[in-house]
Tab-separated table of C-alpha atoms in Angstrom:
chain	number	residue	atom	x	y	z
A	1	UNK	CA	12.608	-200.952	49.517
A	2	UNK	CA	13.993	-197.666	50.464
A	3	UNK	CA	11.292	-194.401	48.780
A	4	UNK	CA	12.174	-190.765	48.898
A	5	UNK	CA	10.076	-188.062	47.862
A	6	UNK	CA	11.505	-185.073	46.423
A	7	UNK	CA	10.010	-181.943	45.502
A	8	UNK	CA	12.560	-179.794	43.541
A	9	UNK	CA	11.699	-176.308	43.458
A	10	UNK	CA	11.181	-175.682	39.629
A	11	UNK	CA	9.338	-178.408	37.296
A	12	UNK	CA	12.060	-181.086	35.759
A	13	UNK	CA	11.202	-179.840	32.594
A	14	UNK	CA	13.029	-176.163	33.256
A	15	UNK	CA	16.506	-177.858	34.570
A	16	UNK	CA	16.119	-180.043	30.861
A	17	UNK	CA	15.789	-176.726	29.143
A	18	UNK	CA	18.722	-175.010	31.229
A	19	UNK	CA	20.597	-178.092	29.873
A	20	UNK	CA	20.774	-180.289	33.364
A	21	UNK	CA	19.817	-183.326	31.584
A	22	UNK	CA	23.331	-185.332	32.686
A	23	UNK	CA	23.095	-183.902	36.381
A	24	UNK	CA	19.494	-184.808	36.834
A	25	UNK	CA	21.148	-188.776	36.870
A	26	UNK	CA	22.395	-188.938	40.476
A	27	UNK	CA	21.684	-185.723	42.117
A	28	UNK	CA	18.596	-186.813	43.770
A	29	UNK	CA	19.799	-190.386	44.740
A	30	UNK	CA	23.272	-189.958	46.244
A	31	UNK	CA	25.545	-192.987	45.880
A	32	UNK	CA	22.405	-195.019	44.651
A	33	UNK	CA	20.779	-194.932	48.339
A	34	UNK	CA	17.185	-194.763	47.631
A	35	UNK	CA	15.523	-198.011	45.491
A	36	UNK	CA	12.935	-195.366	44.120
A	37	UNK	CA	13.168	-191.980	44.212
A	38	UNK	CA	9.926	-189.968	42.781
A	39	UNK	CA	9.092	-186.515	42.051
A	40	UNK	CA	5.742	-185.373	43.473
A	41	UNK	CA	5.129	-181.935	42.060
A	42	UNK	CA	2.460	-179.391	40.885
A	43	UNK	CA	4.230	-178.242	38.457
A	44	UNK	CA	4.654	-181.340	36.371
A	45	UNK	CA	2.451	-181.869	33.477
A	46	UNK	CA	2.168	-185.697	33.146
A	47	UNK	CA	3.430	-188.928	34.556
A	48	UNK	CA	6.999	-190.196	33.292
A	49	UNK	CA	9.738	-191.809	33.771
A	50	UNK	CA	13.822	-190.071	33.528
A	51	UNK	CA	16.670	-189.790	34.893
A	52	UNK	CA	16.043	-192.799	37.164
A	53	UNK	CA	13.092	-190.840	38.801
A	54	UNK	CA	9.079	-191.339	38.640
A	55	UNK	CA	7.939	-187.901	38.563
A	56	UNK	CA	4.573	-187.634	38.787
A	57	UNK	CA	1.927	-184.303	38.879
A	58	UNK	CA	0.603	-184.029	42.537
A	59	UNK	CA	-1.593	-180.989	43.508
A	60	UNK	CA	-1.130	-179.273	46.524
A	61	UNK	CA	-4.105	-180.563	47.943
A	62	UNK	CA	-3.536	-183.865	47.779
A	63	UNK	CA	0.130	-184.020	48.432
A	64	UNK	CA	-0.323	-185.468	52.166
A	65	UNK	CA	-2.701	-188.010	50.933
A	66	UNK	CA	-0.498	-189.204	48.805
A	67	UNK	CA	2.161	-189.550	51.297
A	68	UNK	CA	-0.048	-191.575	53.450
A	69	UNK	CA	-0.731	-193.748	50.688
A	70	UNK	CA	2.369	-194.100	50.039
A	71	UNK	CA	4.416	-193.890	52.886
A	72	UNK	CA	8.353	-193.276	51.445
A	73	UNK	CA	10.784	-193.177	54.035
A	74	UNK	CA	11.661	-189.764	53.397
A	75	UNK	CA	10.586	-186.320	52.006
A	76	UNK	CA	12.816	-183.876	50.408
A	77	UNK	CA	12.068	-180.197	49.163
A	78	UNK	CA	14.791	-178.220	47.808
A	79	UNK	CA	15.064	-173.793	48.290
A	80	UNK	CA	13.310	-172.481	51.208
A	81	UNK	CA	10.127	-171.231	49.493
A	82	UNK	CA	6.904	-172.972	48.002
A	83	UNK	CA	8.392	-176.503	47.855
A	84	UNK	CA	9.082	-176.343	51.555
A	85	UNK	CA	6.097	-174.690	52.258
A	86	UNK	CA	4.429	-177.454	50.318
A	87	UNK	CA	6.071	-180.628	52.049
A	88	UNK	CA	5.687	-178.807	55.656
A	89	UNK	CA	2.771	-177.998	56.046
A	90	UNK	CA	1.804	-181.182	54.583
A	91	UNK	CA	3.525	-183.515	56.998
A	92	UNK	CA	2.556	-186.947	57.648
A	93	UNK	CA	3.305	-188.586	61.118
A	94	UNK	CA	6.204	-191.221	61.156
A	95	UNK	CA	8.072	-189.662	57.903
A	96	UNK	CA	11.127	-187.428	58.372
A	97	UNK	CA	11.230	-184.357	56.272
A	98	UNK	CA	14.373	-182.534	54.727
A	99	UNK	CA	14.453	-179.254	53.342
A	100	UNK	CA	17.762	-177.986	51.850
A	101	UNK	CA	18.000	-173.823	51.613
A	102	UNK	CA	19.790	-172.338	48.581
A	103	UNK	CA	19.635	-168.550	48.640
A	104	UNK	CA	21.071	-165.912	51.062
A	105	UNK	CA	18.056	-163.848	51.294
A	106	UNK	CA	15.381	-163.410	54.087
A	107	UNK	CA	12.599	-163.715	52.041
A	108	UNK	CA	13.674	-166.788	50.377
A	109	UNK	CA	13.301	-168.789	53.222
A	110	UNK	CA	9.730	-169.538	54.457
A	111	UNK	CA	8.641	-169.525	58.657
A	112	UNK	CA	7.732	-173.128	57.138
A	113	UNK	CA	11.036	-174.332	56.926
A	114	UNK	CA	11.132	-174.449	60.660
A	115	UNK	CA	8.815	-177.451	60.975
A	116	UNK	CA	11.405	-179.547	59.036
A	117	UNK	CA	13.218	-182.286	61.233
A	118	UNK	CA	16.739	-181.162	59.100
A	119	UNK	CA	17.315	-178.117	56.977
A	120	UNK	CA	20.432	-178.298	55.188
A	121	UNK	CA	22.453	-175.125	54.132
A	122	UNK	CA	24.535	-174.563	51.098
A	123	UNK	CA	27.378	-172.226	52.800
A	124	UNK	CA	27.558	-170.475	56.014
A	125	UNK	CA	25.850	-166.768	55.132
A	126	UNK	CA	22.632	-168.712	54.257
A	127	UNK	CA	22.664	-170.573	57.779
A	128	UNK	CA	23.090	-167.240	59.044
A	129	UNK	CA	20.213	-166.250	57.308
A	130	UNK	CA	18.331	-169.342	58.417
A	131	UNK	CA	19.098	-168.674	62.079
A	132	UNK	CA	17.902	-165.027	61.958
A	133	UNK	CA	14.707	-166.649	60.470
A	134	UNK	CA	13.998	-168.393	63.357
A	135	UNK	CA	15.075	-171.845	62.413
A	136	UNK	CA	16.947	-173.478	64.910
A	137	UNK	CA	20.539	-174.387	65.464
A	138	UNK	CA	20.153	-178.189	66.045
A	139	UNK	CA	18.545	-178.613	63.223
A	140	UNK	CA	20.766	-177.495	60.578
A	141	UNK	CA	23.738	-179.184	58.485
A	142	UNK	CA	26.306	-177.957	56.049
A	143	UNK	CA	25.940	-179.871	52.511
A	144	UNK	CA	27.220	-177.378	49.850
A	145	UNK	CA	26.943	-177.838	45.949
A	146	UNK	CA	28.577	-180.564	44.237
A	147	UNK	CA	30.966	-180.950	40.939
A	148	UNK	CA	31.365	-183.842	38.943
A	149	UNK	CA	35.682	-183.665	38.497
A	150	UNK	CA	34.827	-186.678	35.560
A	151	UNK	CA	33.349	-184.068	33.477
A	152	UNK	CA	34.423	-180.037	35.165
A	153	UNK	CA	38.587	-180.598	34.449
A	154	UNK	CA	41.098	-179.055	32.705
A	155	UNK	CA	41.405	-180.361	28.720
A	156	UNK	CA	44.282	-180.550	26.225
A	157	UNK	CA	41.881	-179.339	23.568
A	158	UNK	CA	41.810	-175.312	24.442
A	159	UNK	CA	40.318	-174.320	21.221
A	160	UNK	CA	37.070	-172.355	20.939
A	161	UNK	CA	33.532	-174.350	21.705
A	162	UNK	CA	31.720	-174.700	19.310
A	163	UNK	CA	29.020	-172.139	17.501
A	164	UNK	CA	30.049	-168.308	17.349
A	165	UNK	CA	33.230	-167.267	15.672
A	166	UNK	CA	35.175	-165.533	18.206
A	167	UNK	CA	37.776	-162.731	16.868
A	168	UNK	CA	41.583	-163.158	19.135
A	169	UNK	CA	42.002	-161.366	21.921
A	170	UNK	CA	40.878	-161.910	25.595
A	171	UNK	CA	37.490	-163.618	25.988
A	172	UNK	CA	35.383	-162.737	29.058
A	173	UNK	CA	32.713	-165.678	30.761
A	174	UNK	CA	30.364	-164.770	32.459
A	175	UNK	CA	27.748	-168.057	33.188
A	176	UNK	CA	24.519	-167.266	34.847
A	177	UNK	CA	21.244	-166.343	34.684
A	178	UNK	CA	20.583	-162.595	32.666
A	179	UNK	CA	19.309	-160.840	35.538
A	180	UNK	CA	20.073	-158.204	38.148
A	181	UNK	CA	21.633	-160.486	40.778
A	182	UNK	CA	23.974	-162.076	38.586
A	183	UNK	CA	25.408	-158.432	37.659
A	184	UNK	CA	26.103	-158.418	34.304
A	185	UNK	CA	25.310	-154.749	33.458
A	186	UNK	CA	28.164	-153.316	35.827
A	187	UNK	CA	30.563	-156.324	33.126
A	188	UNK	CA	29.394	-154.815	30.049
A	189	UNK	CA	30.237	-150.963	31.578
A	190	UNK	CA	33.377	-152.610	32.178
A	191	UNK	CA	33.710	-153.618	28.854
A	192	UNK	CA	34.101	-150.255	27.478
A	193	UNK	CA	36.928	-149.451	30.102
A	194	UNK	CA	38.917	-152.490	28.292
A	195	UNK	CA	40.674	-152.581	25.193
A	196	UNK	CA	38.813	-153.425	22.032
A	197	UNK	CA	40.887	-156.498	22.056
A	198	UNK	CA	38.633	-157.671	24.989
A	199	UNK	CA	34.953	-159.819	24.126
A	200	UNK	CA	32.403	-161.012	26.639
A	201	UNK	CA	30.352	-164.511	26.376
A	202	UNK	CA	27.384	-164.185	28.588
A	203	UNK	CA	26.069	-167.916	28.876
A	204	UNK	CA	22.414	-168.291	30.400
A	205	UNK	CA	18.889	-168.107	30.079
A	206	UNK	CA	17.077	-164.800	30.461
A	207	UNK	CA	15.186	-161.566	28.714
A	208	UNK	CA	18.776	-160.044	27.239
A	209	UNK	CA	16.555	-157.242	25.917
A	210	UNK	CA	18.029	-154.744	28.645
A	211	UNK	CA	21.588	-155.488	28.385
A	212	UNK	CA	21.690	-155.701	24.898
A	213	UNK	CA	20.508	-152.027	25.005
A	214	UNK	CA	22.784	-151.341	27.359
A	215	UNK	CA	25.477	-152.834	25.208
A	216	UNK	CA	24.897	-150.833	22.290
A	217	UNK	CA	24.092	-147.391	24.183
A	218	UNK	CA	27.834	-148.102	25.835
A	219	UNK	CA	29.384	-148.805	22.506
A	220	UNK	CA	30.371	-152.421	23.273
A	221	UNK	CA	27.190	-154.558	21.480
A	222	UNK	CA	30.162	-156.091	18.901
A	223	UNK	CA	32.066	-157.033	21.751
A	224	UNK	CA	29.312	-158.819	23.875
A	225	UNK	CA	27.506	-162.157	22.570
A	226	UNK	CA	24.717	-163.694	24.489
A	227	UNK	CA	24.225	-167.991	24.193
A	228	UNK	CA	20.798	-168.811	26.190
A	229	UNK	CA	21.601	-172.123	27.023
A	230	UNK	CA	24.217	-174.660	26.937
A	231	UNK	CA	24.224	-178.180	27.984
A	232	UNK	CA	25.884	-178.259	31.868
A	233	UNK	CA	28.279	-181.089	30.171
A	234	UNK	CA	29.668	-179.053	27.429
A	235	UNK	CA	30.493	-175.572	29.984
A	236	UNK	CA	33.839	-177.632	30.284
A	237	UNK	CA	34.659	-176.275	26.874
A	238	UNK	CA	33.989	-173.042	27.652
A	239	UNK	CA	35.690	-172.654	31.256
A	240	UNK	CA	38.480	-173.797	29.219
A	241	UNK	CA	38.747	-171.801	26.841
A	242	UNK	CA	37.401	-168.864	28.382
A	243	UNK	CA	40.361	-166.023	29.618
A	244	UNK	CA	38.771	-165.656	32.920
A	245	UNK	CA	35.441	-166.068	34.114
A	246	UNK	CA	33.906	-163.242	35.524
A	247	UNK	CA	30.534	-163.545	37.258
A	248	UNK	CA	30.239	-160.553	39.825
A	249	UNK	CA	27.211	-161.297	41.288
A	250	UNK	CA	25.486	-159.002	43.720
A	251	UNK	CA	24.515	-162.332	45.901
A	252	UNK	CA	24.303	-165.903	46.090
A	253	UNK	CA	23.894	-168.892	47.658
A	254	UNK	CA	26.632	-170.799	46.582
A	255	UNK	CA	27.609	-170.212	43.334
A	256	UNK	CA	27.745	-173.196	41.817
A	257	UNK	CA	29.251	-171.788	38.474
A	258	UNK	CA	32.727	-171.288	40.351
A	259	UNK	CA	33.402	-174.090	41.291
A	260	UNK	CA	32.668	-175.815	37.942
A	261	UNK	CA	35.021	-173.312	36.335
A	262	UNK	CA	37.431	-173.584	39.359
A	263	UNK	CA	37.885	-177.592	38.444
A	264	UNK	CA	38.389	-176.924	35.132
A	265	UNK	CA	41.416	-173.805	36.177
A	266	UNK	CA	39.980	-171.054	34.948
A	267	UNK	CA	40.740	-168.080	36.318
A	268	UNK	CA	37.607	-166.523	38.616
A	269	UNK	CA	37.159	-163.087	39.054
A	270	UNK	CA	34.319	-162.513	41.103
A	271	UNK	CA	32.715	-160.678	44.257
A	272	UNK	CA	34.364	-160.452	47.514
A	273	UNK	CA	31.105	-161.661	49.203
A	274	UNK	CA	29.767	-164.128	51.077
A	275	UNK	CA	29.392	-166.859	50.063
A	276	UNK	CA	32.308	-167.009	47.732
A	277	UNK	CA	34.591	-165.566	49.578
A	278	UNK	CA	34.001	-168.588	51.971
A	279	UNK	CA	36.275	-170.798	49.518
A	280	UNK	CA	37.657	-168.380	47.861
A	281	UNK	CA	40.818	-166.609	48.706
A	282	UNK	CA	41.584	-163.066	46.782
A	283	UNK	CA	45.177	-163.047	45.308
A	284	UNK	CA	45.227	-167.212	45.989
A	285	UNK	CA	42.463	-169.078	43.654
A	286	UNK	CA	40.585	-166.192	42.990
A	287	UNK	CA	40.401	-162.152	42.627
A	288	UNK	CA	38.188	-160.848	44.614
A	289	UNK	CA	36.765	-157.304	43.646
A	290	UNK	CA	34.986	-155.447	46.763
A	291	UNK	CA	33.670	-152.703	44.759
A	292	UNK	CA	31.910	-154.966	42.312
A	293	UNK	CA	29.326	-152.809	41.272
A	294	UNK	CA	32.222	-150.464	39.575
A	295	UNK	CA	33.150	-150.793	36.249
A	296	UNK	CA	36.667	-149.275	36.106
A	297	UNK	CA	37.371	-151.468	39.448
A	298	UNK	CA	35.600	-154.811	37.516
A	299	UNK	CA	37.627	-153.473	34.325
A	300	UNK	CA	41.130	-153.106	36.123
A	301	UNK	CA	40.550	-156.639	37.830
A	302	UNK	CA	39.727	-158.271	34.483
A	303	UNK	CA	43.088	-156.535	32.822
A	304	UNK	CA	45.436	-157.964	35.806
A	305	UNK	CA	44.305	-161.217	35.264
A	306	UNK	CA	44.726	-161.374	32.047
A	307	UNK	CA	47.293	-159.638	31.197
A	308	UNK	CA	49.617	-160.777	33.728
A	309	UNK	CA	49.567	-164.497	32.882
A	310	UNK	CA	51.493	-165.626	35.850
A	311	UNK	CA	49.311	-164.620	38.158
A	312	UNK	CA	46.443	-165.691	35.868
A	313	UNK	CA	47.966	-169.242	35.585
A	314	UNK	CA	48.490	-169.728	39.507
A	315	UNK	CA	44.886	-168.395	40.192
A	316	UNK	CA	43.598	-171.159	38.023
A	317	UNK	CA	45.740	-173.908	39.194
A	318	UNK	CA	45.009	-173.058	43.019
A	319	UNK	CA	41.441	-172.973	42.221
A	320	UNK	CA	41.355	-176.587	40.540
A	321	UNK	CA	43.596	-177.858	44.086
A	322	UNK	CA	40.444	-175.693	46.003
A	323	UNK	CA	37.714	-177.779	44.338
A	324	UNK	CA	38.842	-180.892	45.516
A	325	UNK	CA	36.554	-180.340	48.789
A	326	UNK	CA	33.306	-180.161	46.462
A	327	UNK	CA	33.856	-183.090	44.883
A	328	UNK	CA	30.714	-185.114	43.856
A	329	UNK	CA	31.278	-188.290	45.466
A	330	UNK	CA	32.127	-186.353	49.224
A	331	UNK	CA	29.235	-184.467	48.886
A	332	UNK	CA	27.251	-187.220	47.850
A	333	UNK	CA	28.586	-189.035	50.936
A	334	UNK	CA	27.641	-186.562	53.394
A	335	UNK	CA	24.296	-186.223	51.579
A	336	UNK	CA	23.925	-190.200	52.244
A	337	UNK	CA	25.229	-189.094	56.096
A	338	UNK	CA	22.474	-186.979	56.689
A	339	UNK	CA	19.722	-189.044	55.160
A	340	UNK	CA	20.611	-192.150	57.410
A	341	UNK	CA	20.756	-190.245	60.329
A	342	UNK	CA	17.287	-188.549	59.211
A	343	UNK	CA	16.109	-192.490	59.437
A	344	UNK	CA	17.490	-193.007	62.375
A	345	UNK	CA	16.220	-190.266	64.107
A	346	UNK	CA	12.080	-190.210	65.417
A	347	UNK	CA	10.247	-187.629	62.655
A	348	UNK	CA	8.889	-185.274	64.502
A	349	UNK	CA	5.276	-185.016	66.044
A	350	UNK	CA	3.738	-181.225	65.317
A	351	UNK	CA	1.997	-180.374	68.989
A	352	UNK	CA	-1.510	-179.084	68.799
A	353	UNK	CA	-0.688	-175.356	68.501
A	354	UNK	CA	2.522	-176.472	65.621
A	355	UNK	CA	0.020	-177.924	63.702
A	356	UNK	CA	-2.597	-175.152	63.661
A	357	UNK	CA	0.425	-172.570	62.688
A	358	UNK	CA	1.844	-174.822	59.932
A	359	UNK	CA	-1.579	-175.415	58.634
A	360	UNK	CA	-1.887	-171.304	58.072
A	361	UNK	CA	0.900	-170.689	56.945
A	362	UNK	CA	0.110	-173.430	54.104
A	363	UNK	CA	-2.667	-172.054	53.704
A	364	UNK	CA	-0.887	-168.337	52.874
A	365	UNK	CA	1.872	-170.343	51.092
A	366	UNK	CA	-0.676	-171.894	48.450
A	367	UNK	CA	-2.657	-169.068	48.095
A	368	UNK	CA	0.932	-167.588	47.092
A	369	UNK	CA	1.348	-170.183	44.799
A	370	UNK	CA	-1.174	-170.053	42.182
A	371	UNK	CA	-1.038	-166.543	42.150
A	372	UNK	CA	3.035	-166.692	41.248
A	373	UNK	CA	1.577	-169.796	38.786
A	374	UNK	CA	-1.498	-167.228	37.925
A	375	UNK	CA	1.012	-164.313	37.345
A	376	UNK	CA	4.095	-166.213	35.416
A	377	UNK	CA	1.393	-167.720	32.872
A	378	UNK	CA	-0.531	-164.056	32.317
A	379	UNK	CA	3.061	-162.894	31.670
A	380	UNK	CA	4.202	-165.393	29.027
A	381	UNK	CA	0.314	-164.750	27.381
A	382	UNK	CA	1.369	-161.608	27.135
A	383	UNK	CA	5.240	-162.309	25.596
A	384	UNK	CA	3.266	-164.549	23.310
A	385	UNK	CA	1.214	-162.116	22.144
A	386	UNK	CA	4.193	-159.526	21.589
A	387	UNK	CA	6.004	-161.749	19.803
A	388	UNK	CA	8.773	-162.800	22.066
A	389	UNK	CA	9.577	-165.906	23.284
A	390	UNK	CA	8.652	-167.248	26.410
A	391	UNK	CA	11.629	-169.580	26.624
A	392	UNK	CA	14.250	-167.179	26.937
A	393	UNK	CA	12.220	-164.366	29.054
């Protein structure tokens, strides 16, 4: 019987309230490899059973124990902070470790990560990243983010998802989280440089408090609605429907949201960054804006694409041909690539000074830990206490 251990970076209850119920099914167990696949995690609450996966509460003390106990053939932690920090310093002779990085920032990726035997790396400006961090070369592999084409595609059925009544005109998407680095105040300045005729959806979780104030201070609040969550199955509706979706992030990863919306043909308008302008081409499947944090430049981008429904058209349809290399089942085969050769490969044995480094550095990384745990429960006391809800801040 073939175990792996993974330890996802945020408890599985969060991705069920972003609405990754559906995806939760096969992304830890590509192509069915694995006969068991459990969560070990100190953020979970209580022992169950979903999506195919045994997730069980494990505290960070005795998350090697139970690896020696158990003995799985692999371990897996996903993002470059805590979880890897977790499964590294915790590592148990004879079992390969995996850590897959998601974000392009320094700090998001832990000295830790370095004790892995492979680190995987969604697009090339986070291996860059992961290099400058000191992990090295040989170690890494390319595995970017997946999309499911059976449920991201283009649909005969156009017509407006449903909830809100939306008036005609051009409507704006912009899917992400509500914070800074998904850039959604420099889109609603934007707004107001667009005709009334033009609305903006913002779907994601987050404290809209800000933006909604910036909304109505820049005259645009009737023009801007905010959903908090919606199932990942059901985005195909709104990619669909959507004019042109318009994320302009200030960084990312990967960006999973474009390619979703790229299988489906909508029409991207995004940053001319790394990472997406790794797969995307400006004027080809996407439109690239370099000055994304101005909003006449966002505005006149959004109006071109739009309003010139040619180009709008061939943008989308070049972006659906684009997505083809994301596909779930490739990705899930060089997922299934990696893990084999992980197994074929002898883990690695931590020398004497190794060992004493990871062990302090765990030691830093938990004390880290509970006081982010510590910190994000004081805070939602707090919203509690205010009145607001601690879902959506």
């Amino acid at each position: 019987m073939k175990r792996l251990v993974v330890m996802p970076s945020e408890a599985i209850s969060e991705y069920e309230q972003a609405g990754y119920s559906s995806w939760l099914q096969n992304y830890y167990n590509p192509l069915g490899m694995f006969d068991e696949v459990l969560v070990f995690s100190p953020l979970e609450q209580e022992p169950r059973q979903a999506y195919g996966l045994k997730i069980r509460p494990v505290s960070w003390t005795r998350f090697a124990r139970t690896l020696k106990e158990l003995h799985p053939d692999i371990v897996r932690a996903y993002g470059g902070g805590w979880a890897a920090d977790l499964v590294c310093s915790s590592r148990v002779a004879g079992i390969p470790v995996v850590v897959s990085l998601h974000d392009s920032l320094d700090e998001s990726i832990s000295p830790l990560v370095a004790f892995a035997d492979r680190i995987l790396h969604v697009s090339g400006i986070v291996r860059q990243q992961a290099i400058r961090n000191g992990v090295p070369k040989g170690r890494l592999a390319y595995l970017p983010n997946r999309v499911d084409h059976s449920v991201f595609r283009p649909l005969d059925d156009r017509m407006p998802p449903s909830g809100p009544t939306f008036p005609n005109g051009h409507h704006i998407l912009h899917v992400g989280r509500q914070c800074h680095q998904k850039n959604p105040d420099t889109l609603i300045r934007a707004l107001a440089h667009l005709p009334p005729e033009y609305h903006v959806v913002f779907v994601g979780r987050g404290d809209t408090t800000q933006y909604r104030l910036l909304a109505a201070r820049e005259g645009v609040e009737a023009r801007c609605c905010w959903i908090p969550a919606v199932p990942n199955h059901e985005l195909v509706n709104w990619y669909n429907w959507c004019s042109c979706m318009c994320t302009p992030s200030r960084h990312e990863g990967f960006g999973i949201v474009f390619i979703e919306s790229a299988a489906c043909g909508a029409p991207i308008i995004t940053s001319d960054i790394a990472p997406m302008n790794e797969y995307l081409a400006h004027g080809v499947n996407a439109h690239l804006v370099p000055d994304y944090e101005s909003p006449p430049a966002l505005a006149s981008a959004i109006r071109q694409v739009c309003e010139q429904e040619a180009y709008g058209q061939a943008l989308g349809q070049a972006a659906m041909e684009m997505s083809a290399q994301f596909d779930r089942n490739r990705v899930e085969q060089q997922e299934e690539a990696i893990y084999r050769e992980a197994l074929k490969q002898p883990a690695r044995i931590l020398d004497a000074d190794e060992l004493s480094l990871a062990q302090r550095l765990g030691r830093n990384a938990l004390g880290r830990f509970f006081y982010r745990r510590l910190r994000a429960r004081t805070g939602a006391i707090i919203r509690k206490c205010m009145g607001m809800d601690a879902a959506t801040a």
